[in-house]
Short mmCIF file of C-alpha atoms in Angstrom, two decimals:
data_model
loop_
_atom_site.label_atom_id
_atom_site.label_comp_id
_atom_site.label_asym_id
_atom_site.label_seq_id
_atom_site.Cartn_x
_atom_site.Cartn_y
_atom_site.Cartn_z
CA UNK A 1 6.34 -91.83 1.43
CA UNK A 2 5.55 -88.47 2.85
CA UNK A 3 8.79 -86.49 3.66
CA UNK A 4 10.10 -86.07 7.48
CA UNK A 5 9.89 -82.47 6.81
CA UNK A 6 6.08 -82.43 5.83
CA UNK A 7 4.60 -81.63 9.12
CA UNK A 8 6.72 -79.22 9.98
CA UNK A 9 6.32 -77.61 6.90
CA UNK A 10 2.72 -77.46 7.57
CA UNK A 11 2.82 -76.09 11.40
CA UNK A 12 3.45 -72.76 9.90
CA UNK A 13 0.33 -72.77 7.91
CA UNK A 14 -2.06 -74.10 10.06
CA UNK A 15 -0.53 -71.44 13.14
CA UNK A 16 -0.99 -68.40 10.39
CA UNK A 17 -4.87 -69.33 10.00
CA UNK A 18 -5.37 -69.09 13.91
CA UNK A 19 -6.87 -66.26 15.37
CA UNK A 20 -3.89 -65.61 17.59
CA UNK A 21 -0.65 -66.59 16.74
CA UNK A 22 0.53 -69.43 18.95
CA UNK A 23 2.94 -67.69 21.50
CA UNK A 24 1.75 -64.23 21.05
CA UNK A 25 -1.69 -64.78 23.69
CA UNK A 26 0.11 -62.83 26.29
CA UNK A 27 1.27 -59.70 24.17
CA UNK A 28 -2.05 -59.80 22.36
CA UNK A 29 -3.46 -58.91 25.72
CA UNK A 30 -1.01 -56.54 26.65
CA UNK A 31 -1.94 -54.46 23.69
CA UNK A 32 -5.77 -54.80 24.16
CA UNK A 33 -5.21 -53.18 27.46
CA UNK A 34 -3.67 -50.12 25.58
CA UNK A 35 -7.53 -49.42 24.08
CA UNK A 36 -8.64 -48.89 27.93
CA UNK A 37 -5.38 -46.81 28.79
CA UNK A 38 -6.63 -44.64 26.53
CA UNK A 39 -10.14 -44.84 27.17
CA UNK A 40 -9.53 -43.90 30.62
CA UNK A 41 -7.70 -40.84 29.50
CA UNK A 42 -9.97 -39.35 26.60
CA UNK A 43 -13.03 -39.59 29.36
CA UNK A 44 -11.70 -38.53 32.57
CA UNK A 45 -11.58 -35.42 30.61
CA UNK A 46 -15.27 -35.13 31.09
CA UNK A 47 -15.03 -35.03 34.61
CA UNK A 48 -12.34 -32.45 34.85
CA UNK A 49 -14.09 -30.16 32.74
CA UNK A 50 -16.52 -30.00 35.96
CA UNK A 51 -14.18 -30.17 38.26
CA UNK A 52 -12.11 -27.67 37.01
CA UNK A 53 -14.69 -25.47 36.70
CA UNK A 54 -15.27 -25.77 41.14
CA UNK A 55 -11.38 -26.10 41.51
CA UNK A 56 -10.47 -22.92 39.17
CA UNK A 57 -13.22 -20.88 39.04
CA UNK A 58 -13.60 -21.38 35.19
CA UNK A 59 -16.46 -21.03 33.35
CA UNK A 60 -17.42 -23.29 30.91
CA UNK A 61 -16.12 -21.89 27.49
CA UNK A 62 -12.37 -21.88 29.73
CA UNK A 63 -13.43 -25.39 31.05
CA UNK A 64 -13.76 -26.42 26.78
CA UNK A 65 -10.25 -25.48 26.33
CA UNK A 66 -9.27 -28.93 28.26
CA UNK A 67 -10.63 -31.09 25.24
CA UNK A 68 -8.83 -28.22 23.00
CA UNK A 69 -5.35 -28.86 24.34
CA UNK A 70 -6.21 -32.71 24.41
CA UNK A 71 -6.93 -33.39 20.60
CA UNK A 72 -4.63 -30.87 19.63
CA UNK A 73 -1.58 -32.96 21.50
CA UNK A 74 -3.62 -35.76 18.68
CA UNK A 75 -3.39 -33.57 16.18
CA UNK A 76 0.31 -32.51 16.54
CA UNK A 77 1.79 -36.14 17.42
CA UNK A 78 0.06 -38.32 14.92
CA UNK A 79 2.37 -37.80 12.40
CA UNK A 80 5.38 -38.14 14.37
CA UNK A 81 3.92 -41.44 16.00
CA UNK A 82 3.82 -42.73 12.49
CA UNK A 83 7.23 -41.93 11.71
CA UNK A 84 8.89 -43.64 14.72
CA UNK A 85 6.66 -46.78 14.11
CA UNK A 86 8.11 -46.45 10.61
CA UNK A 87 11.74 -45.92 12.13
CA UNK A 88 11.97 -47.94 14.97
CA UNK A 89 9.24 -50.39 15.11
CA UNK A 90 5.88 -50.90 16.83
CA UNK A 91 7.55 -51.93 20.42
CA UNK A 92 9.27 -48.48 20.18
CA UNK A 93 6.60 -46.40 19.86
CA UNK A 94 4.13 -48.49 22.11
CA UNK A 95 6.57 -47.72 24.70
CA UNK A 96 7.12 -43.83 23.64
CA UNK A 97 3.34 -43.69 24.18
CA UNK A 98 3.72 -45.09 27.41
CA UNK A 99 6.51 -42.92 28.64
CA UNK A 100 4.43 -39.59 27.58
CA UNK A 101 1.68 -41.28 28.98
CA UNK A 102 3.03 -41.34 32.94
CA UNK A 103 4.87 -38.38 32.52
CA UNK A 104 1.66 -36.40 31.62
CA UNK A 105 0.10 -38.28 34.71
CA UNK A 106 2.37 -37.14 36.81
CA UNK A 107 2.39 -33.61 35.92
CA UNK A 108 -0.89 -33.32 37.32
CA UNK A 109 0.19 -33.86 41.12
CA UNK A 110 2.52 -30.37 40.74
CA UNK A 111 -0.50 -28.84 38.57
CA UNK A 112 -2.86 -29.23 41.90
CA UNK A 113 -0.31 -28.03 44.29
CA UNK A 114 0.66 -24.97 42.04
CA UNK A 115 -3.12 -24.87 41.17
CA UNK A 116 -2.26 -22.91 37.77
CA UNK A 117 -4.74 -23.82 34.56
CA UNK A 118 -1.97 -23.54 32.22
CA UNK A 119 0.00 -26.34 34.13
CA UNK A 120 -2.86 -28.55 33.64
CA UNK A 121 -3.21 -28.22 30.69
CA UNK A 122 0.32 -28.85 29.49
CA UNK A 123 -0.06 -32.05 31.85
CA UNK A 124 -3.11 -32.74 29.36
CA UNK A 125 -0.88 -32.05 26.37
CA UNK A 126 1.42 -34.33 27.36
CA UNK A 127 -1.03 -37.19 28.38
CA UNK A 128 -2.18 -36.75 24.92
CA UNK A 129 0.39 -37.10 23.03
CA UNK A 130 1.06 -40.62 24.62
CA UNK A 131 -2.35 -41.40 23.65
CA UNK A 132 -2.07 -40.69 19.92
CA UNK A 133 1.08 -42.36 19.96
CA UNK A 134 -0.75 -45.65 21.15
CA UNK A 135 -3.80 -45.54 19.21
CA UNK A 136 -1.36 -44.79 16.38
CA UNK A 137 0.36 -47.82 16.99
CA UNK A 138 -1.95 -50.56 18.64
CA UNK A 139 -5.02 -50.37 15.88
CA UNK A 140 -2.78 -51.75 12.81
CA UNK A 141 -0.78 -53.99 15.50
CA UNK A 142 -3.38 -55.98 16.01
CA UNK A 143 -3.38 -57.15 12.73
CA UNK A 144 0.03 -58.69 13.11
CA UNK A 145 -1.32 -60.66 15.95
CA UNK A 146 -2.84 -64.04 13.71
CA UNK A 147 -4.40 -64.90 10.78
CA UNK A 148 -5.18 -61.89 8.41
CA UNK A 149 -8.28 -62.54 7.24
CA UNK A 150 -9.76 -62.69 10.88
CA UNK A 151 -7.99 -58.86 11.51
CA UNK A 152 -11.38 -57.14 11.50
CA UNK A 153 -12.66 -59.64 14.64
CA UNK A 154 -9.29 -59.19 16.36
CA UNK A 155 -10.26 -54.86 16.21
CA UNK A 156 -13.48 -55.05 17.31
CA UNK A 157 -12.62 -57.42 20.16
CA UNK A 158 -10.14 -55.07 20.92
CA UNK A 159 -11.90 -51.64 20.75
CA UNK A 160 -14.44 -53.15 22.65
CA UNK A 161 -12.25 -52.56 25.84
CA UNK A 162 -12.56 -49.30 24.49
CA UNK A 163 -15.80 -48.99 24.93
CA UNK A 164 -15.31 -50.57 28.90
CA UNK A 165 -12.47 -48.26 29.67
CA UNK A 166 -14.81 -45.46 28.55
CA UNK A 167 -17.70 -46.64 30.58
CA UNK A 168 -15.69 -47.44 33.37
CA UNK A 169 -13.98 -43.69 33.39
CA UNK A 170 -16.91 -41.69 34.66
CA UNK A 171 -17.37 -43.82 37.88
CA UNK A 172 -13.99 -43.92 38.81
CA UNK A 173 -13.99 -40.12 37.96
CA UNK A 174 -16.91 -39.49 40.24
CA UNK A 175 -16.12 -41.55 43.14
CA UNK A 176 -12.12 -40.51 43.19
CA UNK A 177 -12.24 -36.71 41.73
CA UNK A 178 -15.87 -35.46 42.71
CA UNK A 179 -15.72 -34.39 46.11
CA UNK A 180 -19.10 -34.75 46.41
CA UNK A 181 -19.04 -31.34 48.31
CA UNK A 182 -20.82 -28.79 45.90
CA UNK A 183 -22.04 -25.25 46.51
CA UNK A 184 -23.89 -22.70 44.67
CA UNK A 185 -23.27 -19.04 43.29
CA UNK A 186 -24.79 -17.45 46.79
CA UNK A 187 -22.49 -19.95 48.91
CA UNK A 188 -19.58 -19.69 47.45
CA UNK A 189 -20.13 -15.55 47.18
CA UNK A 190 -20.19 -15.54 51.17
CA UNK A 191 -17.77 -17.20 52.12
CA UNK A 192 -14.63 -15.36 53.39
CA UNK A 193 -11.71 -15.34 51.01
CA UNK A 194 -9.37 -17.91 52.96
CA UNK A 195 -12.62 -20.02 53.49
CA UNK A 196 -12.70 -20.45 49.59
CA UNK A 197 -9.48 -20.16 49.09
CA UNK A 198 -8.92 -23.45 51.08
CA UNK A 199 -12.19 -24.70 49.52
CA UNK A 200 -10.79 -24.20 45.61
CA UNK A 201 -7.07 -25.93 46.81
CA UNK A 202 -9.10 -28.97 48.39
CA UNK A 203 -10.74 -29.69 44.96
CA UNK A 204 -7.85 -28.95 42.72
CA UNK A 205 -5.69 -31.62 44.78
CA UNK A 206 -9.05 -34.31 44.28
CA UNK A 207 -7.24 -35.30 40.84
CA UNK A 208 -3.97 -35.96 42.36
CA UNK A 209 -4.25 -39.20 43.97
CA UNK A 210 -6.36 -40.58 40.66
CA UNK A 211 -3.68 -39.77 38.05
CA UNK A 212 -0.74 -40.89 40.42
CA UNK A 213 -2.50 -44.08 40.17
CA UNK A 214 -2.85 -43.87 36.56
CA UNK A 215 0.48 -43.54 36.21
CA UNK A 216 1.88 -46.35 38.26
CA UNK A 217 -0.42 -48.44 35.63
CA UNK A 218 0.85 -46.98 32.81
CA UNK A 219 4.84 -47.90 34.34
CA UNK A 220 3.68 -51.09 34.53
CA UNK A 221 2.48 -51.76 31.35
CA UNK A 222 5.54 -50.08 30.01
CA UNK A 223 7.91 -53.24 31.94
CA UNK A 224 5.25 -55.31 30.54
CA UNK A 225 5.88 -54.53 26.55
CA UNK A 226 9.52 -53.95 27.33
CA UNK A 227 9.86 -57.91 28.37
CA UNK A 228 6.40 -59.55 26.60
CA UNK A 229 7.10 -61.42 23.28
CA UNK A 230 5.11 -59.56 20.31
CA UNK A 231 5.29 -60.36 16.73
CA UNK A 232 8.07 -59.05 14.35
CA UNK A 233 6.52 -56.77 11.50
CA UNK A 234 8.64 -55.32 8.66
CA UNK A 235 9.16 -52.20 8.81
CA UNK A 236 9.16 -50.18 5.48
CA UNK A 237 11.98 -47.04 5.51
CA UNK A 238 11.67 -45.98 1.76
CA UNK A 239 9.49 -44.41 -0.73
CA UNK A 240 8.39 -40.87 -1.59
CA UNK A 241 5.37 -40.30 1.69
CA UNK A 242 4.48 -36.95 0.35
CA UNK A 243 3.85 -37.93 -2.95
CA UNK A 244 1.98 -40.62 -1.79
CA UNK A 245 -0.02 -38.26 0.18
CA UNK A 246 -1.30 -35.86 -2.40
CA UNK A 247 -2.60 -39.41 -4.26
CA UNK A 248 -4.75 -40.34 -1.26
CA UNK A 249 -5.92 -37.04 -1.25
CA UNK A 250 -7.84 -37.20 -4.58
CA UNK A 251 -9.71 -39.75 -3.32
CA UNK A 252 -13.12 -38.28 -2.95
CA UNK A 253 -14.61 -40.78 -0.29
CA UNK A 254 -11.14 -40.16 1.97
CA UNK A 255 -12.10 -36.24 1.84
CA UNK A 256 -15.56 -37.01 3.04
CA UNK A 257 -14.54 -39.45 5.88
CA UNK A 258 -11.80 -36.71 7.29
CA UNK A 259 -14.83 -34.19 7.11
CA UNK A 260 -16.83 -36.63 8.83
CA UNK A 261 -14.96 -37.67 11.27
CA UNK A 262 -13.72 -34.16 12.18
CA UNK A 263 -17.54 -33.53 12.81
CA UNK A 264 -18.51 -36.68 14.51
CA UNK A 265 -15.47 -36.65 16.87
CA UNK A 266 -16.49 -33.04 17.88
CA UNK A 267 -20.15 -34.10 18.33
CA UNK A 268 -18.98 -36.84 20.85
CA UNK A 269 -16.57 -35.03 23.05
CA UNK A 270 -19.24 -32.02 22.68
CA UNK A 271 -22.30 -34.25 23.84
CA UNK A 272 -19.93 -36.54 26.74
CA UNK A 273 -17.80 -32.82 27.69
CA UNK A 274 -21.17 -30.87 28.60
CA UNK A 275 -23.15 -34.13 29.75
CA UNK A 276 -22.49 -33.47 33.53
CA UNK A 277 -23.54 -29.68 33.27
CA UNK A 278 -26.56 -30.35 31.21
CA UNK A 279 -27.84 -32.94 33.56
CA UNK A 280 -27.23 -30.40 36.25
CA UNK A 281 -28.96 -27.18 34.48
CA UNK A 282 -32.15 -29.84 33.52
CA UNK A 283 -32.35 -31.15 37.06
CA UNK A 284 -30.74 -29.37 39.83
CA UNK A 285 -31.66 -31.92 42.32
CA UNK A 286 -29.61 -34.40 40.48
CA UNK A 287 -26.04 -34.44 42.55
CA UNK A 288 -22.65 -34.29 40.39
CA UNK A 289 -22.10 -38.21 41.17
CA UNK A 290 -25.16 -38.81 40.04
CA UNK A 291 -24.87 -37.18 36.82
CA UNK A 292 -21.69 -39.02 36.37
CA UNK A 293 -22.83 -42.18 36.87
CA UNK A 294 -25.39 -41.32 34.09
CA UNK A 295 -23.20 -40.40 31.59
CA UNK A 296 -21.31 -43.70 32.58
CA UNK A 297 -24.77 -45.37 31.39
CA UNK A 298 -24.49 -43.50 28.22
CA UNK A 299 -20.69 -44.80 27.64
CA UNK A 300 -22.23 -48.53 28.85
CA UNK A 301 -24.30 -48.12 26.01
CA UNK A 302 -21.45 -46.93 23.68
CA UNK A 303 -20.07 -50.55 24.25
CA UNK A 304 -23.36 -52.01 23.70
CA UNK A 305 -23.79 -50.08 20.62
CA UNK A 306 -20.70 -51.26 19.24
CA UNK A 307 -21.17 -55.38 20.21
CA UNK A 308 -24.73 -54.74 18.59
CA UNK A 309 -23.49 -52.47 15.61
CA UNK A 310 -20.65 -54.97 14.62
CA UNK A 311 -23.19 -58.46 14.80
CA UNK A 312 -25.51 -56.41 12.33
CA UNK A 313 -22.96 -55.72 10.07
CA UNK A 314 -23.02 -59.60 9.35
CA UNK A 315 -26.33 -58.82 7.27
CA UNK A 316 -26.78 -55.05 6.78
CA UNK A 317 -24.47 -52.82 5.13
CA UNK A 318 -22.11 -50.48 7.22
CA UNK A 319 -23.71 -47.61 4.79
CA UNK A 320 -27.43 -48.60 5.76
CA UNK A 321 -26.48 -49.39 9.20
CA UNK A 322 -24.57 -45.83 9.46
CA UNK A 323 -27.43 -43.86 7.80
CA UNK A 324 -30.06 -45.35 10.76
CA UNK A 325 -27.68 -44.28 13.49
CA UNK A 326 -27.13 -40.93 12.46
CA UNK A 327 -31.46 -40.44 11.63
CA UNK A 328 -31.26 -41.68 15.23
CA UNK A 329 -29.06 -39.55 16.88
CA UNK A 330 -30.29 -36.25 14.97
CA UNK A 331 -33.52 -37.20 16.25
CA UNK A 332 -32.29 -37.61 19.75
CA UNK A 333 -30.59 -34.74 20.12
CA UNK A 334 -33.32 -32.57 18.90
CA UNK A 335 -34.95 -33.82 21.50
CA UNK A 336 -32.44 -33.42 24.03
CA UNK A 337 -32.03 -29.81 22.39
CA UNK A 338 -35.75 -28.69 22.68
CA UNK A 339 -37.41 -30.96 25.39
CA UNK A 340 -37.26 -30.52 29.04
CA UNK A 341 -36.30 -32.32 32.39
CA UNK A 342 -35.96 -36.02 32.57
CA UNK A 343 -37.04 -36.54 28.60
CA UNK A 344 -34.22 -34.44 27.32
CA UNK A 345 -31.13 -35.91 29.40
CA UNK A 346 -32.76 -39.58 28.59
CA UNK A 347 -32.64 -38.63 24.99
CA UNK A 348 -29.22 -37.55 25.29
CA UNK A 349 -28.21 -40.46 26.91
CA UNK A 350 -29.22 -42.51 24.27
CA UNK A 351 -26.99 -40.88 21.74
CA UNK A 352 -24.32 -43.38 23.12
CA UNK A 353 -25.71 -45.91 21.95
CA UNK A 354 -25.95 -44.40 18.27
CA UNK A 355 -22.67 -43.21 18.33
CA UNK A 356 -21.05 -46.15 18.70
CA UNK A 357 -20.48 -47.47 15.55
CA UNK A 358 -19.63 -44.11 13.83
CA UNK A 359 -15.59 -43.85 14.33
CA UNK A 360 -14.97 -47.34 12.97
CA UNK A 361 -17.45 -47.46 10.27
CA UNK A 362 -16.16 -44.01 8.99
CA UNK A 363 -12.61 -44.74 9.14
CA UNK A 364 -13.31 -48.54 7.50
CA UNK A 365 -15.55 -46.48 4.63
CA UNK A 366 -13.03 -44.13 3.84
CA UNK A 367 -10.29 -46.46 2.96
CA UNK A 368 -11.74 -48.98 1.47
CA UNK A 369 -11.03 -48.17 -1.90
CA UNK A 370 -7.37 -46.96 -1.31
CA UNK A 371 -6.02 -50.50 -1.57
CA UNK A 372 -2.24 -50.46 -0.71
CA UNK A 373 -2.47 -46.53 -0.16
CA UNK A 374 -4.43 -46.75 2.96
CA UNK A 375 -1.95 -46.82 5.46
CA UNK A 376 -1.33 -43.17 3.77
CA UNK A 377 -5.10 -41.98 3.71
CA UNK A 378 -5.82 -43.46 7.20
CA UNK A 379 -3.66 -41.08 9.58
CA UNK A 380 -5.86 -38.64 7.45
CA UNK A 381 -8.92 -39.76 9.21
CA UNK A 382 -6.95 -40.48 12.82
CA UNK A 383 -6.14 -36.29 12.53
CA UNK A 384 -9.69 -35.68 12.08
CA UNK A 385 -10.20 -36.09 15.57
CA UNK A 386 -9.41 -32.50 16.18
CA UNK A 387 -13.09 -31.92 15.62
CA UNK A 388 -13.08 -32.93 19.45
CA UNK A 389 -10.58 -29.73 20.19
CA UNK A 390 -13.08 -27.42 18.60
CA UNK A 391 -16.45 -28.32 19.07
CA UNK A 392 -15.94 -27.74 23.55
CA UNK A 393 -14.91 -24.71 23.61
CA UNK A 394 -17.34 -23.49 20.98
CA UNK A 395 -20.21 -24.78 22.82
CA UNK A 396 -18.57 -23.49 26.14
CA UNK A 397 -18.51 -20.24 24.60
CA UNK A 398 -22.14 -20.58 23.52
CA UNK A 399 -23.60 -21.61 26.48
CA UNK A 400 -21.81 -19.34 28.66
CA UNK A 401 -23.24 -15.64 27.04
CA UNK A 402 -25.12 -16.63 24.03
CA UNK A 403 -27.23 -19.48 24.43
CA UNK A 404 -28.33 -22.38 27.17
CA UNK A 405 -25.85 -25.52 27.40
CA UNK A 406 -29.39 -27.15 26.34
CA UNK A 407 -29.76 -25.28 23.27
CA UNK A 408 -25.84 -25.46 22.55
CA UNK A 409 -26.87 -29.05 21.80
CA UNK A 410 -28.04 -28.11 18.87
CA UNK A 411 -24.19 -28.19 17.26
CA UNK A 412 -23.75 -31.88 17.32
CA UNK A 413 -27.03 -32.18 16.10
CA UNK A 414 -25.82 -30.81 12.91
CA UNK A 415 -22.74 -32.75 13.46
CA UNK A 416 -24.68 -35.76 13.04
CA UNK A 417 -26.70 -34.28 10.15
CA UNK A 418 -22.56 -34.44 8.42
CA UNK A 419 -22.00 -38.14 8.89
CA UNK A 420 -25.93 -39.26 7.40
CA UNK A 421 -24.16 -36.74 4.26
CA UNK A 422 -21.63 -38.98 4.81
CA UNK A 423 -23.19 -42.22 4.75
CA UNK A 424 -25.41 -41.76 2.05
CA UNK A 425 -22.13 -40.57 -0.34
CA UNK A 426 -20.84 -43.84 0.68
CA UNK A 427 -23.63 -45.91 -0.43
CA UNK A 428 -23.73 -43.99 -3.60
CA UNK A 429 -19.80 -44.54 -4.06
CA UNK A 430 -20.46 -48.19 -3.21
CA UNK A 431 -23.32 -49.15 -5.46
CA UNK A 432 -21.23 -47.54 -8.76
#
């Protein structure tokens, strides 16, 4: 006789081996959302790096310096994200993120009226910060969500609305922040001081209705996680972190993702940072929404990259798969670098779809043979993403007195050039 406790024992078991945890649908959503929160963020940037440029008079190496302050606020919080995960849980820091989040938004509507580059960009800082404490927190979240094993499908469903709040950025950017009003050198030279004065205000105070919006999202999300049942994870207070560090570090394959990543972060916020402008300096004609809504392609293609990238992975290895990509994308972008008119700006709109598989297959690569260390080597790879505070202003400073934007394109070329190094170490590191 089977005993009355049998099928309750079992419930457990069979809800563990679901894909979500029964009772946990609704948070599981509300965390997905966090990959387009900070989507949206990471690629409005692209269209205030124009904007700022009509709004501020800055020229493009000053413009850089918005993607600077950005991954720096990364680079600076990571590590203290981690620590109040550790400390305090995942709700806690979810809803730290959230808090920086709307307060960075928010910052922006005095930064228009006070129309000061230096108030923006502490805005940006702040925005940022909430950022790295939610990617910090959501990616290994997710795992917590159902059954283990299925932790990988769970991610990729999840950075997929990545890739939408990425692709979706640009086109809110361009209808909401572009004025659509643009005027060249010779205009804007003759027109009479309070004429252009009034003209610079008008655009600075284009980004204030946007990020007012963004932040009465973000509030709401925030009441959302505060109130939402989400799983309980253990949360681990002990052990000797630094030591634990300088382990990782000897890992060979870890060194080579964080170098990787550093350069194929930089080579995407380079390519989607300058994407605008070099549309514009290849085809005049071509109107700032315009060029927007092309560089929204290239992000559509991002997220078609990735759907495409991660099916493929079923029967060719990451390392092959990673080595085509990045022979594509050096191709591409030597075309984009040396060719001319439409040719060039389609070939560098095809580097989205290339791209897309690069962040995940990198960071997946370079922990895979840390075993219960990788929660120590992987904030590693998630600091790498400074590469994307150095690369815009470098090729801002190079296109503004040395070189074309065109020709600065040249950079993540040999970005890309890193991460086929990178891939082929990885196969060699994978077949011993």
């Amino acid at each position: 006789m089977i005993p009355p406790t049998a099928p309750q024992a079992q419930a457990p078991a069979a809800a563990e081996r679901r894909f979500i945890t029964p009772g946990y649908a609704t948070g599981f959503a509300v965390v997905v959302s966090l990959f387009f929160l900070w989507a949206v963020a990471n690629n409005f940037n692209d269209i205030l790096i124009r904007q700022f440029q009509k709004a501020l008079a800055l020229d493009r190496a000053q413009a850089g310096f918005i993607q600077f302050v950005f991954y720096i606020g990364y680079f600076v919080m990571a590590l203290p994200a981690g620590m109040v995960l550790r400390r305090f849980g995942y709700r806690a820091g979810i809803l730290a993120g959230l808090g920086f989040y709307a307060v960075g938004a928010l910052l922006f509507y005095p930064a228009a009226e006070v129309r000061e580059y230096a108030a923006f960009l502490g805005a940006l800082f702040v925005l940022a910060s909430g950022a790295a404490f939610l990617e910090t927190a959501a990616n290994p979240y997710i795992v917590a969500f159902g059954d283990p094993a299925r932790a990988e499908q769970r991610l990729n469903l999840a950075q997929a609305f990545n890739g939408l709040g990425g692709a979706i950025a640009p086109v809110i950017g361009a209808k909401f922040i572009f004025s659509g009003v643009e005027h060249d050198r010779a205009t804007l030279d003759a027109m009479a001081p309070a004429a252009l004065d009034a003209y610079r205000a008008t655009e600075a105070q284009m980004v204030q209705l946007p990020y007012l919006v963004l932040a009465g999202v973000v509030v709401l999300i925030a009441i959302t996680i505060a109130v939402v049942r989400l799983p309980e994870v253990p949360r681990d207070i002990g052990g000797d972190t630094l030591g634990g560090l300088r382990s990782v570090i000897g890992v060979r394959l870890l060194r080579w993702a964080v170098v990787a990543q550093f350069f194929y972060v930089g080579a995407q916020v380079g390519v989607w940072s300058f994407f605008v402008d070099f549309v514009k300096a290849l085809s005049p004609a071509t109107p700032e929404r315009g060029a927007a809504y092309l560089l929204s392609i290239s992000l559509a293609l991002f997220l078609i990259g990735r759907l495409i990238g991660t099916a493929l992975m079923h029967r060719i290895a990451a390392t092959r798969l990673l080595t085509g990509f990045a022979l594509a994308n050096i191709v591409l972008m030597l075309v984009a670098a040396l060719g001319s008119g439409m040719v060039a700006i389609g070939a560098l709109l095809l580097t989205g779809f290339f791209m897309s598989i690069m962040f995940p297959t990198i960071f997946s690569l370079g922990v895979r043979d840390l075993g219960p260390r990788a929660p120590l080597g992987a904030p590693l790879i998630v600091m790498a993403v400074i590469g994307g505070a150095v690369f815009p202003p470098a090729m801002g400073w190079l296109s503004h007195g040395v070189v074309s934007i065109q020709t600065a394109m040249l950079v993540p070329c040999l970005s890309f050039a890193v991460v086929l190094a990178f891939a082929l170490a990885a196969a060699r590191a994978g077949q011993r």
